CSV table of C-alpha atoms and ligand atoms in Angstrom, one decimal:
chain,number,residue,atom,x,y,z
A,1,UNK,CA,-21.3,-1.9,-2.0
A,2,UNK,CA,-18.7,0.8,-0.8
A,3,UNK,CA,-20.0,4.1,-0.9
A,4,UNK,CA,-17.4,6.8,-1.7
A,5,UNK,CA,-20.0,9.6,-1.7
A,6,UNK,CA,-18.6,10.8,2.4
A,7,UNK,CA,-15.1,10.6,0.4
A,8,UNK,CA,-16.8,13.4,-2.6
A,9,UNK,CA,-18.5,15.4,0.2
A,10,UNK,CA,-15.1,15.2,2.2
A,11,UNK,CA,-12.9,16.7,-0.6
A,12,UNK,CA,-15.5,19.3,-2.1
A,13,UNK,CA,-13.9,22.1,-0.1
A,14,UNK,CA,-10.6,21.3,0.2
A,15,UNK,CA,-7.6,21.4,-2.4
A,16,UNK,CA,-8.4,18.5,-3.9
A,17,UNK,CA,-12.3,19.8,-5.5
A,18,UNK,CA,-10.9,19.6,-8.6
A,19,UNK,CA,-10.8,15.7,-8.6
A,20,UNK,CA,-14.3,15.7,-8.6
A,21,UNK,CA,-14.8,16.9,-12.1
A,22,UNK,CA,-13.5,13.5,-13.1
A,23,UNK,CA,-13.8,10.9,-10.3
A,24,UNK,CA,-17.7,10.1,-9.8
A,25,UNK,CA,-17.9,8.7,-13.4
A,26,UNK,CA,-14.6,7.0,-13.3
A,27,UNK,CA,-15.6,5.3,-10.3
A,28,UNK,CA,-19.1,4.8,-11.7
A,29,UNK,CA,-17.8,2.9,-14.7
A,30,UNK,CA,-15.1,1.1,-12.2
A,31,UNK,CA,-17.9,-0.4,-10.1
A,32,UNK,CA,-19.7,-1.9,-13.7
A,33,UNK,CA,-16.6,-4.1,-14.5
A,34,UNK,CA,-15.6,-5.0,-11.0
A,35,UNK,CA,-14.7,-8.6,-10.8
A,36,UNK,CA,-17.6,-11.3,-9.3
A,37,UNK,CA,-16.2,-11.6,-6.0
A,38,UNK,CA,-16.3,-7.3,-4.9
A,39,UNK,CA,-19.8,-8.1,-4.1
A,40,UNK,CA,-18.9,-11.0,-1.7
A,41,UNK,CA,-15.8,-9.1,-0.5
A,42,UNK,CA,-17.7,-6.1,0.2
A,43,UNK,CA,-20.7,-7.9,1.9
A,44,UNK,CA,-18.4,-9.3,4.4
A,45,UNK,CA,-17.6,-5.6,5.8
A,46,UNK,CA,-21.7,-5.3,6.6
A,47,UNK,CA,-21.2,-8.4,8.9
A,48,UNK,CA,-18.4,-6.7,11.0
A,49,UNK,CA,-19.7,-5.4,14.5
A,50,UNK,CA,-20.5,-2.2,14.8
A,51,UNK,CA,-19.4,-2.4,18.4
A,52,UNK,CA,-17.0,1.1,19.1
A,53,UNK,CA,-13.4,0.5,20.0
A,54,UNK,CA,-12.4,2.5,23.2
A,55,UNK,CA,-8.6,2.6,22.0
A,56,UNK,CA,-6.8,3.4,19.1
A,57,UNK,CA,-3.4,3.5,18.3
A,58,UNK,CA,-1.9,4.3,14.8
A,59,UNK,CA,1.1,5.8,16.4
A,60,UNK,CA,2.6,2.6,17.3
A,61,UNK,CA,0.5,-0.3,15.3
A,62,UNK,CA,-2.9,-0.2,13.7
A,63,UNK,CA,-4.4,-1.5,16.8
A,64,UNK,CA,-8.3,-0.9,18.3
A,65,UNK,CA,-9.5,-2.6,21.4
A,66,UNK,CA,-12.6,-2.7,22.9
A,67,UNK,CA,-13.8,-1.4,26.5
A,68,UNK,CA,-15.5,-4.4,27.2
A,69,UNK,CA,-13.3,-8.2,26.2
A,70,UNK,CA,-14.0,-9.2,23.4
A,71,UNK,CA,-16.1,-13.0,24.1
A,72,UNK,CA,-14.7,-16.2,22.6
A,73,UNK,CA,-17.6,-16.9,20.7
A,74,UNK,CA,-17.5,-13.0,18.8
A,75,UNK,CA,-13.7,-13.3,18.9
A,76,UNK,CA,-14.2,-16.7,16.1
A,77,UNK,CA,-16.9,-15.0,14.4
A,78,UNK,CA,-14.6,-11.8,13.6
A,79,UNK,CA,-11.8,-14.1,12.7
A,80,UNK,CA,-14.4,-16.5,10.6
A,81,UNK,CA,-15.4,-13.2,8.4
A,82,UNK,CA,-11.8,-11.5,8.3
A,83,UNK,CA,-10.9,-14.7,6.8
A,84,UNK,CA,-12.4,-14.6,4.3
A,85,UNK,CA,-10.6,-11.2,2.6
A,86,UNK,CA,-7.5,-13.3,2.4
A,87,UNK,CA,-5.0,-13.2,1.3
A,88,UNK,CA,-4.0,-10.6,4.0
A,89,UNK,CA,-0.3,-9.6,2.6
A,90,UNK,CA,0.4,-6.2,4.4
A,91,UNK,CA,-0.2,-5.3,7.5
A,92,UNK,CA,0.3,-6.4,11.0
A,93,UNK,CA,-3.5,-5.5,12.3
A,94,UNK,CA,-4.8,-5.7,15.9
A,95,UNK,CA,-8.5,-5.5,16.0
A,96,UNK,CA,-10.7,-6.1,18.9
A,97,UNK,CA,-8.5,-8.5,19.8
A,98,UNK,CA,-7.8,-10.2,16.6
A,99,UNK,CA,-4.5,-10.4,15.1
A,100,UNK,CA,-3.7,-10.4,11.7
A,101,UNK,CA,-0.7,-11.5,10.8
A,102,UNK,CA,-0.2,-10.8,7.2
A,103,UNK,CA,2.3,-12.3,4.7
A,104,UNK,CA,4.3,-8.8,5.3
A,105,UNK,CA,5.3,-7.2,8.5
A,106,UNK,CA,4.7,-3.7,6.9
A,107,UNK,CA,5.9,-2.3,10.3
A,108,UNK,CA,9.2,-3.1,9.5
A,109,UNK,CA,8.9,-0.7,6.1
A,110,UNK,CA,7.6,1.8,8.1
A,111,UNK,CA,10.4,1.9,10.5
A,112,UNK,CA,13.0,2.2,7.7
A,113,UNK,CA,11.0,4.7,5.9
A,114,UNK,CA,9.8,7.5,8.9
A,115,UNK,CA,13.1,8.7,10.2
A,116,UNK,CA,13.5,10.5,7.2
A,117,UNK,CA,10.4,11.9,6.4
A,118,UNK,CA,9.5,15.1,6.3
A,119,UNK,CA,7.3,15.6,9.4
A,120,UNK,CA,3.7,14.4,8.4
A,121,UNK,CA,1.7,16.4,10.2
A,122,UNK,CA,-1.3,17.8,8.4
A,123,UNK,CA,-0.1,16.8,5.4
A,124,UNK,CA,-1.9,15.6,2.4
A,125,UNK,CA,-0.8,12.9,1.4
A,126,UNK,CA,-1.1,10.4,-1.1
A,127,UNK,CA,-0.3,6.8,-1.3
A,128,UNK,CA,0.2,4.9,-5.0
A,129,UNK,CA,-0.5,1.4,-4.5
A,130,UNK,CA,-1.3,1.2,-0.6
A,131,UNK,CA,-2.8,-2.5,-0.8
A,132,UNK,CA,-4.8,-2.9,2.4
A,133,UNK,CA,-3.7,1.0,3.4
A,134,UNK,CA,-1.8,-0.7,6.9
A,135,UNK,CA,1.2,2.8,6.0
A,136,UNK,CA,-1.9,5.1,5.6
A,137,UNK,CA,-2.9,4.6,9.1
A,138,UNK,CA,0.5,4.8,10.4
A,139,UNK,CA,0.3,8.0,8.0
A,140,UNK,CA,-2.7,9.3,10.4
A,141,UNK,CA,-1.1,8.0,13.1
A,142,UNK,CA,1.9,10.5,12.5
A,143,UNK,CA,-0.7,13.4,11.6
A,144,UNK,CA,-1.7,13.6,8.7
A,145,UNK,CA,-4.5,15.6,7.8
A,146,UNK,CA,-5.5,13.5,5.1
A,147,UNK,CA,-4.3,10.5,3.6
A,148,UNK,CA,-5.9,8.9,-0.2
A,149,UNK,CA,-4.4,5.5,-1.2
A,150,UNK,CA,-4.9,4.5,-4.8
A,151,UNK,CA,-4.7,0.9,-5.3
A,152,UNK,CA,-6.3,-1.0,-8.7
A,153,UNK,CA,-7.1,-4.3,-6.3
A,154,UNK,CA,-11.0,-4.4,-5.5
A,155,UNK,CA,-9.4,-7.1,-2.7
A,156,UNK,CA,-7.0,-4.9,-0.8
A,157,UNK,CA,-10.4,-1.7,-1.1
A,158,UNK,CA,-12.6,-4.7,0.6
A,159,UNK,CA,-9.7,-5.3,3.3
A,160,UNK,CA,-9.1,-1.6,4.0
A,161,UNK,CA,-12.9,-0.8,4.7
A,162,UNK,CA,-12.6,-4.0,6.7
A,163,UNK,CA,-10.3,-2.6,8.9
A,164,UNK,CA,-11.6,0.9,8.7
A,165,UNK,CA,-14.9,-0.4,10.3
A,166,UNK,CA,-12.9,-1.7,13.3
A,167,UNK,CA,-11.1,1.6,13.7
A,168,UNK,CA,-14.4,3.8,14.5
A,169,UNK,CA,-14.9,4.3,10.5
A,170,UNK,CA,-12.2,7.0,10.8
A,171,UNK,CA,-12.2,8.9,7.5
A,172,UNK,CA,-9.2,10.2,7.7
A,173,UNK,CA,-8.1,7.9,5.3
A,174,UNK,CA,-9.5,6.7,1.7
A,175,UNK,CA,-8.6,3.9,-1.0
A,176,UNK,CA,-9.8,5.0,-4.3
A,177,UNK,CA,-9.8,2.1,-6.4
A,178,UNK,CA,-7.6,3.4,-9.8
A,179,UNK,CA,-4.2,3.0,-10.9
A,180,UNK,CA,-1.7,6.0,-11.0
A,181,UNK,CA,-2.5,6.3,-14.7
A,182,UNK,CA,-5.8,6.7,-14.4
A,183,UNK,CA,-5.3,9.8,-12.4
A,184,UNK,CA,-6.1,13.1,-13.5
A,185,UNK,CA,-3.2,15.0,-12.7
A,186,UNK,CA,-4.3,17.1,-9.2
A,187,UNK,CA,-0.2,18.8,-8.4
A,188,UNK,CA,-1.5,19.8,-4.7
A,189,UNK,CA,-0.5,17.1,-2.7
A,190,UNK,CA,2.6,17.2,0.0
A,191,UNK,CA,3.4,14.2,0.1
A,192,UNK,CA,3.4,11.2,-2.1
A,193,UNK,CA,4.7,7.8,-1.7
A,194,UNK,CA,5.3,5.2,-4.1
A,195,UNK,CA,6.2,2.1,-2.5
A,196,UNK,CA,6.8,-1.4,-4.0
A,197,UNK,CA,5.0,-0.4,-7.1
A,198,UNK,CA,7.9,1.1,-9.4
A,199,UNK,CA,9.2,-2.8,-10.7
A,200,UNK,CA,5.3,-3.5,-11.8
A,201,UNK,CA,5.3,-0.7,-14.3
A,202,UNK,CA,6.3,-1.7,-17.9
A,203,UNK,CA,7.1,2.0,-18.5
A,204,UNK,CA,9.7,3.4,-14.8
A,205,UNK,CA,9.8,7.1,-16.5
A,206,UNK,CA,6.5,7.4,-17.1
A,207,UNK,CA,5.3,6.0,-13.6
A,208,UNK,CA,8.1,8.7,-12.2
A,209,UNK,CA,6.4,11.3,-14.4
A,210,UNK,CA,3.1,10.9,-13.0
A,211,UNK,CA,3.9,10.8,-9.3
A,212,UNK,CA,5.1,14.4,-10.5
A,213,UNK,CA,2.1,15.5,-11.4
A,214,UNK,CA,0.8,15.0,-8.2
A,215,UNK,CA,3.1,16.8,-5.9
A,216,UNK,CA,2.6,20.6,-5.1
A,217,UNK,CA,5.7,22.3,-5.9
A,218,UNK,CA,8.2,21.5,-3.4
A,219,UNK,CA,6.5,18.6,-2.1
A,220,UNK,CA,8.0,15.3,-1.5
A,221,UNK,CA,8.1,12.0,-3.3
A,222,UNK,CA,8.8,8.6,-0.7
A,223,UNK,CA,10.2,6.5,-3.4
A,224,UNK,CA,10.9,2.6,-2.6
A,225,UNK,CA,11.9,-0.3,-4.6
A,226,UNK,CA,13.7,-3.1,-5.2
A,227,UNK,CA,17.1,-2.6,-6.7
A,228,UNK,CA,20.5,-4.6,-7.7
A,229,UNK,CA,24.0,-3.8,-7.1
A,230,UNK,CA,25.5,-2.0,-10.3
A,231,UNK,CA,26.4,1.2,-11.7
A,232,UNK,CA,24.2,4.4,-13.3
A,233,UNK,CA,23.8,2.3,-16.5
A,234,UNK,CA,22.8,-0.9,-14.8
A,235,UNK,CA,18.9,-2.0,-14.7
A,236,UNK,CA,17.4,-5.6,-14.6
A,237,UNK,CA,15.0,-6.5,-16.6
A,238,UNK,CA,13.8,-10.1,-15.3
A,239,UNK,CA,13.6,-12.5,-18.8
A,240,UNK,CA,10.1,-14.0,-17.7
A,241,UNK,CA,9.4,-14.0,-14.0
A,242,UNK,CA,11.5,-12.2,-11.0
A,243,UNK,CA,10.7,-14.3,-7.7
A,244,UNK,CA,7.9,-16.2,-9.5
A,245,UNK,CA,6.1,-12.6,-10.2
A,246,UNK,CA,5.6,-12.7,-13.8
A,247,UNK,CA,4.7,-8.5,-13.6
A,248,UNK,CA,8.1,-6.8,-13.2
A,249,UNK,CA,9.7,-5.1,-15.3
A,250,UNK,CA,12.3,-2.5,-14.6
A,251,UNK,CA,15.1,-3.2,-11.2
A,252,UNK,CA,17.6,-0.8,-11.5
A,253,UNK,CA,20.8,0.1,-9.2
A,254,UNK,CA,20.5,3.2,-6.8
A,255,UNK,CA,22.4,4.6,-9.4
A,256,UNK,CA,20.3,4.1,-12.2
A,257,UNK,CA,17.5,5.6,-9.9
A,258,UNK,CA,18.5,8.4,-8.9
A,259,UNK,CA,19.3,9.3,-12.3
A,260,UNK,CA,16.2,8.8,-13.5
A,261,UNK,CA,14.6,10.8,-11.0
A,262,UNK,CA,17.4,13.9,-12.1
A,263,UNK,CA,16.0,13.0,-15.8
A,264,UNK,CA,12.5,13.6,-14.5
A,265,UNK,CA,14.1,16.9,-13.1
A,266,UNK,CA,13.2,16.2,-9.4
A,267,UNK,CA,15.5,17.9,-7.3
A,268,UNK,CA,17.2,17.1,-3.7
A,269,UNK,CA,16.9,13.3,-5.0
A,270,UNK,CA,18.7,11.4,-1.7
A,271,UNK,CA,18.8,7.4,-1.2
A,272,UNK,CA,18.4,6.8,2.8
A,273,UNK,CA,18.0,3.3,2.9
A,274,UNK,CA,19.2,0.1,0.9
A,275,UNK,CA,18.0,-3.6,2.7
A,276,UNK,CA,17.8,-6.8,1.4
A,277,UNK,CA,14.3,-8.2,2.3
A,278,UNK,CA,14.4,-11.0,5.0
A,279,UNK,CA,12.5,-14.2,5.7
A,280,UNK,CA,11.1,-12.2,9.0
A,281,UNK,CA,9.3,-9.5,7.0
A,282,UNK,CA,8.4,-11.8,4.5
A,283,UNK,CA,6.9,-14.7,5.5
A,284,UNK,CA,3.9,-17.4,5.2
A,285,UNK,CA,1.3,-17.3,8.1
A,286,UNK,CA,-2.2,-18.3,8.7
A,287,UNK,CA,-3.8,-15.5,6.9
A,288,UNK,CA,-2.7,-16.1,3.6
A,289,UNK,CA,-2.7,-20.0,1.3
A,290,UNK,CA,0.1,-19.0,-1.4
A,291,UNK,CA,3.4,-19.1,-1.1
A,292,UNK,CA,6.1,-16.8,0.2
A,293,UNK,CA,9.6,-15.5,0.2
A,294,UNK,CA,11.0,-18.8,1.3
A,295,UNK,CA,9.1,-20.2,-1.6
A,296,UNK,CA,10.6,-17.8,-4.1
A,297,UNK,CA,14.7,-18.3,-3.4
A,298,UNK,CA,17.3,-20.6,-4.9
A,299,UNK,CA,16.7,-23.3,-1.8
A,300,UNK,CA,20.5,-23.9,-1.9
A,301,UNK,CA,21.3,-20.1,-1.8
A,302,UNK,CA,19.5,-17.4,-0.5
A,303,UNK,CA,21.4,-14.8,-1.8
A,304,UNK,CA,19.2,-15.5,-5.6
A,305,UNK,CA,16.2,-15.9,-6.7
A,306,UNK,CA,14.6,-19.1,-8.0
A,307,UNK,CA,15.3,-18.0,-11.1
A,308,UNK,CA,19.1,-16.9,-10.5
A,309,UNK,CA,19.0,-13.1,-10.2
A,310,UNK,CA,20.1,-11.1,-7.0
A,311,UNK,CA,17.5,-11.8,-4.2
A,312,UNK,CA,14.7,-9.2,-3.6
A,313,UNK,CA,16.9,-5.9,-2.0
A,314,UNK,CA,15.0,-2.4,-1.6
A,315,UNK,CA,15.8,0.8,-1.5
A,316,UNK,CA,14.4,4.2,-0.3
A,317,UNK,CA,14.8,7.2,-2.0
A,318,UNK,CA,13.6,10.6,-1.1
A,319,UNK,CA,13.2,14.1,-3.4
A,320,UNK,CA,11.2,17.4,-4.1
A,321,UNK,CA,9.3,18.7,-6.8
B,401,LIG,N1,-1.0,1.0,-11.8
B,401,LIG,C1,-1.1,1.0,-10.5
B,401,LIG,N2,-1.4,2.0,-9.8
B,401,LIG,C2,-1.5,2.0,-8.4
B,401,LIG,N3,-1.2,0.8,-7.7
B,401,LIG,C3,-0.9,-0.3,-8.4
B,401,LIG,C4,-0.8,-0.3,-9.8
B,401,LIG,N4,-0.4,-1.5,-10.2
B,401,LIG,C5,-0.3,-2.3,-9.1
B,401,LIG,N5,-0.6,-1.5,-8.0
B,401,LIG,C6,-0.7,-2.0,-6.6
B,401,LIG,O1,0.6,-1.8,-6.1
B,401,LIG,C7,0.7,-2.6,-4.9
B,401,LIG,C8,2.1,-3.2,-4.9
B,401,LIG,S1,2.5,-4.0,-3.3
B,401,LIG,C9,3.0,-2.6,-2.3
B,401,LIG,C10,2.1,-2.3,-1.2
B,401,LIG,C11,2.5,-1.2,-0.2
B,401,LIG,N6,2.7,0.1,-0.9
B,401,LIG,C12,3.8,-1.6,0.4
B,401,LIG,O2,4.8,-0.9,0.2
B,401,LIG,O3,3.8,-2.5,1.3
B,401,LIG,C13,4.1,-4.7,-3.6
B,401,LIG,C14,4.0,-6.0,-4.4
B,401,LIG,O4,3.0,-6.7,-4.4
B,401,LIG,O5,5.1,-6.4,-5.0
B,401,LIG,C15,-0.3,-3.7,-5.0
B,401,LIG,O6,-1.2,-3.5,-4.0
B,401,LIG,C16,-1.0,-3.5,-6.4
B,401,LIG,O7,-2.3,-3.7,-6.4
C-alpha cells in the first residue's frame, strides 16, 4: 500500500504543517473505502526495478534512462507491469527506455500553458486534479520547490508512484488522493492550477471559491477549461452527456469566465490562450482500450460533438489572489 508518512514528515516544517491537523485521518478513512483494485494497482509498483536512472529530465519530457541499456527481456517485463495501470491518459513518459504513449499528449498543454507563467521556481505549488501528475514533474522540472497534486482517482495515485519509482523516487512531488472539497482550506500556496477539472463540477463558483482558499495572497491561479463561443451571459450546460462524458456540467464563454472569476473577486484575471483540442493531442494508442476524441465527434463534422454541441475548445486563464 502507498505510504504517505515521508509526504507528513516532509511537510511538518514547512508552510504547509497545518495540513496535518487534518490529513492523516482523512487519508486513514480514504484507504478503508478504496475500491478492490488499489491493492492490485498498488502491488504492481513493488514489482518495478529498483535499478537507479543515471538521467533525468523534467525540463524537457518526464524522461529517465538508465546508465547501463536496458535488456529486451527487462524492457517486456516493465512494459508487461506498466500495462497493467492502464488506461494511461496523460502523459507522454519515457522510462528506462519505455514509452508511454498516453491517450493525451499533455506536453502539448504544457507548452500553451508555461509562457505565461509566473516563473516557478521554488514555488509551492498545487495541482487540483493532476491525474497521473505528468505537469507536476514538468512543474519540478521548471523549479519548483514543491509540487502536491490532488486527484480523487486511486488509478491515476497508482500511475504517479509508478512513474515516481522510475524517476529515483524523487519526492519533490506528491498525489494526495482527495478532491478539492475535501480540502481544508491551507491559503499559503503560490501557485495553483486547475486544469481540465472546472466542466466536472456541478457547482463552477464554488470550485472557483475553493481554489481561493488555497492561494497565499497574491498568488496565482492557472485556470484551464473548455469553453464555447458566446458572450458574458453565455454558459453550456450539456442536456445529458458532452463528448460521451456524462460528468460535465458548466462550459462557459471566456466571457462568462472571466466574470466569474471578478465575482469571486480575483483580480488581474487575463485569458492567454483559447485552442480547439485536436486529434493529435487527443488520440487512441496502445496504452489505453476505450475510445477517444475521434470516437467522441459528429463523424461527418468535426467541428461538433456526437451529440451536436461545439467540439471540445479550451482556454487558459490566469489571475491573483
Ligand atoms: N473533486 C475533484 N477534485 C480534484 N480532482 C478531481 C475532482 N473531480 C475529478 N477530478 C480529477 O480531475 C481530473 C480531470 S482530467 C485533467 C488532468 C490534468 N489536470 C490535465 O489537465 O491534463 C480531464 C478530464 O478527464 O476531462 C481527473 O484526473 C479527475 O480524477
Amino acid at each position: 500500500m502507498i505510504d504517505f508518512r515521508p509526504f507528513y514528515a516532509q511537510i511538518a516544517t514547512t508552510n504547509l504543517s497545518a495540513w496535518l491537523e487534518t490529513l492523516p485521518l482523512q487519508l486513514k478513512n480514504w484507504e478503508k473505502n478504496t475500491h478492490g483494485d488499489y491493492a492490485k494497482w498498488a502491488k504492481i509498483i513493488d514489482f518495478l526495478p529498483d535499478t537507479p536512472a543515471e538521467h533525468i529530465d523534467l525540463k524537457n519530457f518526464v524522461k529517465s534512462d538508465r546508465a547501463s541499456a536496458i535488456s529486451d527481456g527487462e524492457k517486456q517485463r516493465l512494459i508487461h507491469h506498466l500495462k497493467q495501470l492502464m488506461p494511461w491518459r496523460k502523459g507522454p513518459y519515457h522510462l528506462h527506455g519505455v514509452h508511454i504513449d498516453t491517450e493525451w499528449r499533455s506536453d502539448f498543454k504544457w507548452d500553451r500553458v508555461l509562457p505565461h507563467l509566473s516563473p516557478l521556481q521554488d514555488r509551492t505549488i498545487l495541482d487540483v486534479g493532476c491525474g497521473s501528475g505528468y505537469h507536476m514533474w514538468r512543474m519540478v522540472g521548471e523549479g519548483a520547490k514543491m509540487v502536491v497534486g490532488i486527484d480523487p482517482t486511486e488509478l491515476f495515485l497508482c500511475q504517479f508512484e509508478a512513474v515516481r519509482k522510475l524517476l529515483n523516487n524523487d519526492r519533490r512531488a506528491n498525489l494526495i488522493p482527495l478532491g478539492i472539497e475535501q480540502m481544508q482550506p491551507l491559503g499559503v500556496f503560490d501557485t495553483v492550477f486547475s486544469m481540465g477539472v472546472l466542466y466536472h463540477r456541478k457547482s463552477p463558483l464554488d470550485h472557483l471559491t475553493q481554489l481561493k482558499s488555497q492561494l497565499r495572497q497574491g498568488g496565482e491561479l492557472v485556470l484551464e477549461t473548455l469553453v464555447v463561443d458566446g458572450d458574458e451571459h453565455t454558459a453550456l450546460v450539456p442536456a445529458e452527456r458532452y463528448a460521451k462524458m456524462k460528468n460535465v456540467y458548466f462550459i462557459p464563454s471566456v466571457a462568462c469566465l472571466i466574470n466569474w472569476l471578478q465575482k469571486c473577486a480575483f483580480k488581474n484575471v487575463r485569458c492567454v490562450d483559447v485552442e480547439v483540442t485536436s486529434l493529435e493531442e487527443q488520440r487512441k494508442t496502445d496504452w489505453l482500450e476505450n475510445e477517444s476524441l475521434i470516437d467522441f465527434l459528429d463523424p461527418n463534422d468535426h467541428s461538433k460533438t456526437i451529440e451536436g454541441y461545439p467540439a471540445p475548445k479550451r482556454a487558459v486563464i490566469l489571475a491573483n489572489k
